[in-house]
PDB file of C-alpha atoms in Angstrom:
ATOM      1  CA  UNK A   1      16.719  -7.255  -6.657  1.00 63.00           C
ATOM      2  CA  UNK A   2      15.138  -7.634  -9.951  1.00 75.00           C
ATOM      3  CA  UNK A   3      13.960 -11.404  -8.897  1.00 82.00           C
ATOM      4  CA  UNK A   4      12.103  -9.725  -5.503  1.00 80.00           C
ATOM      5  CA  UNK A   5      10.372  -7.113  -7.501  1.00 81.00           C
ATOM      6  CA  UNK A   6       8.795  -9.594  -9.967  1.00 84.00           C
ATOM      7  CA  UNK A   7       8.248 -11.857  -6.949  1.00 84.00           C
ATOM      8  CA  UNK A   8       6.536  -9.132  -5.042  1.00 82.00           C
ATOM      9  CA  UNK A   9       4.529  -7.713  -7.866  1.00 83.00           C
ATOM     10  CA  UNK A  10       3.432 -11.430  -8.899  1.00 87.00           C
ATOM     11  CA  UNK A  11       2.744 -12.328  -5.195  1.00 85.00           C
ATOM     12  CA  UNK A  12       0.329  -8.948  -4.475  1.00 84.00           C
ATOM     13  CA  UNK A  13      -2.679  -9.998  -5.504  1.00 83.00           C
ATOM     14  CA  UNK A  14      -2.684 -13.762  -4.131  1.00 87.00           C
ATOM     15  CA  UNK A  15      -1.877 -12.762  -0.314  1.00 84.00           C
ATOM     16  CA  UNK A  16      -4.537 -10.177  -1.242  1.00 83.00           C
ATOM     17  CA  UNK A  17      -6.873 -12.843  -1.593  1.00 84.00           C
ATOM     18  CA  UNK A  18      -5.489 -15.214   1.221  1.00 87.00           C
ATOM     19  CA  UNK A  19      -4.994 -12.549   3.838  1.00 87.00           C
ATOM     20  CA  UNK A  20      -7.178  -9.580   2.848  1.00 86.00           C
ATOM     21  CA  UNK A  21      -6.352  -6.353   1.656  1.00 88.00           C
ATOM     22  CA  UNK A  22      -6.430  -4.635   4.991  1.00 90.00           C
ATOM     23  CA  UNK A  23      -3.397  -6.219   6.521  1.00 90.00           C
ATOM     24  CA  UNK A  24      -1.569  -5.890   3.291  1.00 90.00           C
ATOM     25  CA  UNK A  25      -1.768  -2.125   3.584  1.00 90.00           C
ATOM     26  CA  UNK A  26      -1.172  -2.107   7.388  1.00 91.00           C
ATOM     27  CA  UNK A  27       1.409  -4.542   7.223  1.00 91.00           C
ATOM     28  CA  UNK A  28       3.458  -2.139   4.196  1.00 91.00           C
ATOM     29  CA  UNK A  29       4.662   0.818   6.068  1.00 92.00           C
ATOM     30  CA  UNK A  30       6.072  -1.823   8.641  1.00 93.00           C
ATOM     31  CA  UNK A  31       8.309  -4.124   6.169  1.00 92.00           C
ATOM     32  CA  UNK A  32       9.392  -0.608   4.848  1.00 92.00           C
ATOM     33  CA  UNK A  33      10.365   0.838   7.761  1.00 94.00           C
ATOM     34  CA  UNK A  34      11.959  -2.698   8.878  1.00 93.00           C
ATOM     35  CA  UNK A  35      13.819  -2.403   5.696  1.00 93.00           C
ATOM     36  CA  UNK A  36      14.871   1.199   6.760  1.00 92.00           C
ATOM     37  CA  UNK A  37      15.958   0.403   9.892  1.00 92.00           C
ATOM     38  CA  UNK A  38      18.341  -2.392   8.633  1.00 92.00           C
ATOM     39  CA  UNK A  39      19.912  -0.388   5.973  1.00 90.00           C
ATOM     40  CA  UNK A  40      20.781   2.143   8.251  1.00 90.00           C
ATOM     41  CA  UNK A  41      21.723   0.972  11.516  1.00 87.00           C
ATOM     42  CA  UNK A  42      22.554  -2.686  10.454  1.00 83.00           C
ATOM     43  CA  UNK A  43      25.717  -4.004   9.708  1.00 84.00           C
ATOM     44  CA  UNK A  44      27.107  -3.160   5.994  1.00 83.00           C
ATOM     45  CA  UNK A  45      27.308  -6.816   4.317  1.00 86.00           C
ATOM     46  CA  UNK A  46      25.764  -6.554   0.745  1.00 86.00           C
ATOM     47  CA  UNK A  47      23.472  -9.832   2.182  1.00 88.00           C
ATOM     48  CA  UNK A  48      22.023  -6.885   4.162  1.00 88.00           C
ATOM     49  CA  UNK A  49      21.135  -4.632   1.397  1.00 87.00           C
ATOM     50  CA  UNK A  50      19.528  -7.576  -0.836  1.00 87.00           C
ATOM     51  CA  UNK A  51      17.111  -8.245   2.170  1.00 90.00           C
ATOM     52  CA  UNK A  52      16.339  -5.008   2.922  1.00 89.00           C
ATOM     53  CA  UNK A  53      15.913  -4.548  -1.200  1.00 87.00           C
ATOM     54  CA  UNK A  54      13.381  -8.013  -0.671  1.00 88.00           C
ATOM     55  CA  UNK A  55      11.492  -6.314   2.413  1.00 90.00           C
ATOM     56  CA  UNK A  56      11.080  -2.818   0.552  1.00 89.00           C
ATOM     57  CA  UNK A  57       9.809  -5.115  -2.624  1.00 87.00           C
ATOM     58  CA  UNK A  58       7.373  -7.236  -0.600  1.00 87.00           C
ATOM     59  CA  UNK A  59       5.881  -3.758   0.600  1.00 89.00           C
ATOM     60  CA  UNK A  60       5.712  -1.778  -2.071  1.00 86.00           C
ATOM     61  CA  UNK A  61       4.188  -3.830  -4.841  1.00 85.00           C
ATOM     62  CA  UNK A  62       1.606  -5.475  -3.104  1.00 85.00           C
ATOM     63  CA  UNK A  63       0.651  -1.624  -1.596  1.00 85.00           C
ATOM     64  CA  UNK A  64       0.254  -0.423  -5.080  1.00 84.00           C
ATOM     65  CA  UNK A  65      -1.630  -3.309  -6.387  1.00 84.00           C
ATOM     66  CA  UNK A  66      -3.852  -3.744  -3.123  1.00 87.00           C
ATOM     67  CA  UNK A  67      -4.691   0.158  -3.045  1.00 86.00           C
ATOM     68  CA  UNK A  68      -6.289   0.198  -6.259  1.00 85.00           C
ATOM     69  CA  UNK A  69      -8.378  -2.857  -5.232  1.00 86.00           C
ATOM     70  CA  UNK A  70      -9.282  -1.131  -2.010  1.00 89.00           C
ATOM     71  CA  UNK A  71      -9.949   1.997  -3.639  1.00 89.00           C
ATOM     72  CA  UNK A  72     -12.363   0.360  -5.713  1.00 89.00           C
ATOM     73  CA  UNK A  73     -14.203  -0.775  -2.059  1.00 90.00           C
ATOM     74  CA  UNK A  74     -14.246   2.462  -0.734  1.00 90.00           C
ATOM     75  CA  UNK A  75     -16.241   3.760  -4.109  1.00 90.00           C
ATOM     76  CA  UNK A  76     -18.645   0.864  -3.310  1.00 91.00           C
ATOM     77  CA  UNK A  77     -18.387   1.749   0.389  1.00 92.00           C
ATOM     78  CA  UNK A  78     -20.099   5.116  -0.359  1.00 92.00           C
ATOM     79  CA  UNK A  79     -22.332   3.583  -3.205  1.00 91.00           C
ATOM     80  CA  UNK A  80     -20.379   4.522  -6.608  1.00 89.00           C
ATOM     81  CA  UNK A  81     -19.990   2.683  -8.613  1.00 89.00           C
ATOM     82  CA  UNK A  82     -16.253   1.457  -8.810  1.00 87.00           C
ATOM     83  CA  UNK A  83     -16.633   0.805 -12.263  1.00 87.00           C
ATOM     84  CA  UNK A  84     -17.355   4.409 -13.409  1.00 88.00           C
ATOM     85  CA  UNK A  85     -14.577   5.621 -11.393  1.00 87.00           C
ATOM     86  CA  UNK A  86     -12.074   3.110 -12.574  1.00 87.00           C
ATOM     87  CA  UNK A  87     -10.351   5.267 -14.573  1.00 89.00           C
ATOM     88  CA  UNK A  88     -10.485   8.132 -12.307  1.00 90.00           C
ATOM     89  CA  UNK A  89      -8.885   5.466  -9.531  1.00 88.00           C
ATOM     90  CA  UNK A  90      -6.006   4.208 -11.771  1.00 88.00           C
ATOM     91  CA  UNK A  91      -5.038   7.728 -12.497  1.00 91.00           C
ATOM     92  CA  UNK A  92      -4.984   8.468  -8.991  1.00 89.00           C
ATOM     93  CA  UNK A  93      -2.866   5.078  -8.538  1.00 87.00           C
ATOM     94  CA  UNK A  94       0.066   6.252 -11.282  1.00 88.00           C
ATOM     95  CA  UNK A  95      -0.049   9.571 -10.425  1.00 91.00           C
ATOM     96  CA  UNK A  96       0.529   9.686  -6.283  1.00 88.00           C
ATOM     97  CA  UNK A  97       3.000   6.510  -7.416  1.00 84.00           C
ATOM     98  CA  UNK A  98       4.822   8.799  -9.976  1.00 89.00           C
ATOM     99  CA  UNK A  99       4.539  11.956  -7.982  1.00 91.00           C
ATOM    100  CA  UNK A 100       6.363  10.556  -5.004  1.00 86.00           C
ATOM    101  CA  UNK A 101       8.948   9.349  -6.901  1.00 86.00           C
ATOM    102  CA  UNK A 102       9.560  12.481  -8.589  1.00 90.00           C
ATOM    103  CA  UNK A 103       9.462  14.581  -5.368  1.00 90.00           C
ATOM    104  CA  UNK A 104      10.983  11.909  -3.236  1.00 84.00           C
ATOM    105  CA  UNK A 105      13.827  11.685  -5.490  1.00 86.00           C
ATOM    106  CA  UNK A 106      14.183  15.160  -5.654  1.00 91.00           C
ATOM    107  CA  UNK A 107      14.068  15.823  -2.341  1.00 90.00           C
ATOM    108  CA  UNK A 108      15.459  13.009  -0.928  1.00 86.00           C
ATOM    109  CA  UNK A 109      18.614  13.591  -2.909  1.00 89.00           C
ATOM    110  CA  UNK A 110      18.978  17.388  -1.241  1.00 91.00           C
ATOM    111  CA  UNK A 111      18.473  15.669   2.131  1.00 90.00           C
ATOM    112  CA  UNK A 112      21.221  13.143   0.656  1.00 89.00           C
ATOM    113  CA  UNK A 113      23.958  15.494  -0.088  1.00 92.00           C
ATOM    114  CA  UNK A 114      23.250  17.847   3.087  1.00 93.00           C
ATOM    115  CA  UNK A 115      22.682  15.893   6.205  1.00 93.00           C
ATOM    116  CA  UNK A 116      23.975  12.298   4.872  1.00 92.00           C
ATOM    117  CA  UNK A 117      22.476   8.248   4.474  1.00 88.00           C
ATOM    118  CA  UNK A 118      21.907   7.379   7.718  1.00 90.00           C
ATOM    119  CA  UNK A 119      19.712  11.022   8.557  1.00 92.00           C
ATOM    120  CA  UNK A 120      17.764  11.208   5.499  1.00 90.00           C
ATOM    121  CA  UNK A 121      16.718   7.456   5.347  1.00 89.00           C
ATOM    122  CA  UNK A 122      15.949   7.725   9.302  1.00 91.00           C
ATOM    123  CA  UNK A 123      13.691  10.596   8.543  1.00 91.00           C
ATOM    124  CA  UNK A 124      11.718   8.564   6.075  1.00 89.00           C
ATOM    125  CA  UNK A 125      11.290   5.854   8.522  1.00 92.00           C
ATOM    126  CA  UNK A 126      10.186   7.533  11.250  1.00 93.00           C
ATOM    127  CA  UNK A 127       7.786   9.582   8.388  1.00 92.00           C
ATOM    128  CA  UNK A 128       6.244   6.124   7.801  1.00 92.00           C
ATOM    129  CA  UNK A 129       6.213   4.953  11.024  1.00 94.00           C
ATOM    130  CA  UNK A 130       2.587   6.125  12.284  1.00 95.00           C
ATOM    131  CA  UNK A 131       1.317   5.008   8.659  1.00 93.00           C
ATOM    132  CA  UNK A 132      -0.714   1.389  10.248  1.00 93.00           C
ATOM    133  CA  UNK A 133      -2.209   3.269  12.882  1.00 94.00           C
ATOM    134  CA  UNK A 134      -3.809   6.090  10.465  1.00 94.00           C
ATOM    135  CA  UNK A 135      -4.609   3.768   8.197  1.00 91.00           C
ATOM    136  CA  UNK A 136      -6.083   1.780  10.761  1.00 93.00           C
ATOM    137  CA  UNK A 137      -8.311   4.957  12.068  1.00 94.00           C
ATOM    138  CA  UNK A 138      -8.654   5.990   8.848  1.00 91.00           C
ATOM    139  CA  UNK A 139     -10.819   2.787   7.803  1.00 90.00           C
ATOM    140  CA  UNK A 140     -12.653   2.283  10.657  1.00 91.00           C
ATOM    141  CA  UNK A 141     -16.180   1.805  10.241  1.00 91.00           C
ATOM    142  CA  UNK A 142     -17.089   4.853  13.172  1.00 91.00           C
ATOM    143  CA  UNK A 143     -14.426   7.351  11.002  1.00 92.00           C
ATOM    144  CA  UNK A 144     -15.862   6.254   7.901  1.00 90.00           C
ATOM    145  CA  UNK A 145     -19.529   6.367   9.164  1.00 91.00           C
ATOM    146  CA  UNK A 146     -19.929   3.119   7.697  1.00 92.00           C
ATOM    147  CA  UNK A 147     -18.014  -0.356   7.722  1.00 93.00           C
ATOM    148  CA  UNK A 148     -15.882  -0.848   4.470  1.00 91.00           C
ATOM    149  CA  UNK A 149     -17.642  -2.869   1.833  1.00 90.00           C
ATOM    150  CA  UNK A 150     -16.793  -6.557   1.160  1.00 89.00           C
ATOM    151  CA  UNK A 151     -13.841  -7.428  -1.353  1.00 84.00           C
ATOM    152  CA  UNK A 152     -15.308  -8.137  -4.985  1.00 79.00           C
ATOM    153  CA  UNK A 153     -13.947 -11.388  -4.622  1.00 75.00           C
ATOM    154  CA  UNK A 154     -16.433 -12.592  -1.929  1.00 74.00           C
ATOM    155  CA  UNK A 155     -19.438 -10.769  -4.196  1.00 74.00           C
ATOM    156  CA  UNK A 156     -19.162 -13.108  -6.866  1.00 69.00           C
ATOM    157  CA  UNK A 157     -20.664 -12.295 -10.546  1.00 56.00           C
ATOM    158  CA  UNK A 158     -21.043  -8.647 -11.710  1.00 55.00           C
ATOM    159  CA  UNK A 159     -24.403  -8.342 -11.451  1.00 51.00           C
ATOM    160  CA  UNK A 160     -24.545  -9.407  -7.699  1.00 51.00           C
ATOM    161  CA  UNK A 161     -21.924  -6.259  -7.440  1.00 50.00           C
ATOM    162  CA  UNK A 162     -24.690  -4.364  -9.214  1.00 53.00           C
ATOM    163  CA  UNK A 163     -27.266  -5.395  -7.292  1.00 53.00           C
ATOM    164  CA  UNK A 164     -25.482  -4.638  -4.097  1.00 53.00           C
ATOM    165  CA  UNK A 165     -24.787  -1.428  -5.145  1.00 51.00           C
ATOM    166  CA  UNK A 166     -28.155  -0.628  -5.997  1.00 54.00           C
ATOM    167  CA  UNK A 167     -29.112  -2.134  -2.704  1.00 56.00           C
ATOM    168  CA  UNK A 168     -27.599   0.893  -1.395  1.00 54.00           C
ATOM    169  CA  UNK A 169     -28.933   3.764  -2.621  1.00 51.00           C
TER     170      UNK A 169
END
């Protein structure tokens, strides 16, 4: 499990760049409700568990790595400057991270001990299941009132990012 995680968290940022961060996001909830699923209603080999472990580590890292980066876009979006609210956006990053793994673990080991496995990780599933579709409302360009701003990757040099967030305002 300890190989997927590095292999996740090592792999974020280059499908970033090859597939864009959109689908990385929308494409998240799904391995982790795929890897859901297949704990819970698929058979109970330990070759089951160490796929499922691979699926919830190929969602997770690149979520958390990708977020910040799209984070930054929305600041640029609604001409901020990302680099001003950096710090303000990696807080945000550790803290929602850490919070739902304080509260999740909390909670999710009451829902553990009271209605069992199978319910508790079902309920998370289907919790995460509408996630690509309000993510995908969420960032489009008639919600936002404008269309998301291009990765920094396709800007080039720091002062073109400048200048197109000047060019905004």
């Amino acid at each position: 499990m300890a190989l997927a995680d590095l292999l996740g968290a090592l792999l974020s940022a280059p499908l970033a760049r090859a597939f864009g961060q959109l689908p990385i996001v929308y494409l998240a909830p799904v391995l982790m409700f795929s890897a859901i699923m297949l704990l819970v209603h698929g058979p109970k080999h330990y070759a089951i568990v160490q796929f499922a472990s691979v699926l919830f580590s190929f969602a997770l890292y690149p979520a958390f790595v990708v977020g910040s980066q799209l984070l930054l876009r929305l600041a640029r979006t609604y001409d901020l400057d990302p680099r001003a609210h950096s710090e303000v956006i990696a807080a945000a990053m550790m803290g929602s991270f850490s919070l739902a793994i304080g509260v999740g673990g909390m909670v999710g080991g009451a829902l553990l001990d009271r209605l069992g496995f199978g319910a508790t990780w079902s309920i998370g599933a289907y919790l995460i299941a509408p996630a690509p579709l309000i993510l995908f409302v969420g960032f489009h360009p008639t919600v936002m009132g404008r269309p998301l701003a291009p990765p920094a990757s396709r800007l080039g040099s720091s002062s073109e990012i400048d200048g197109e967030t000047e060019g905004r305002r």
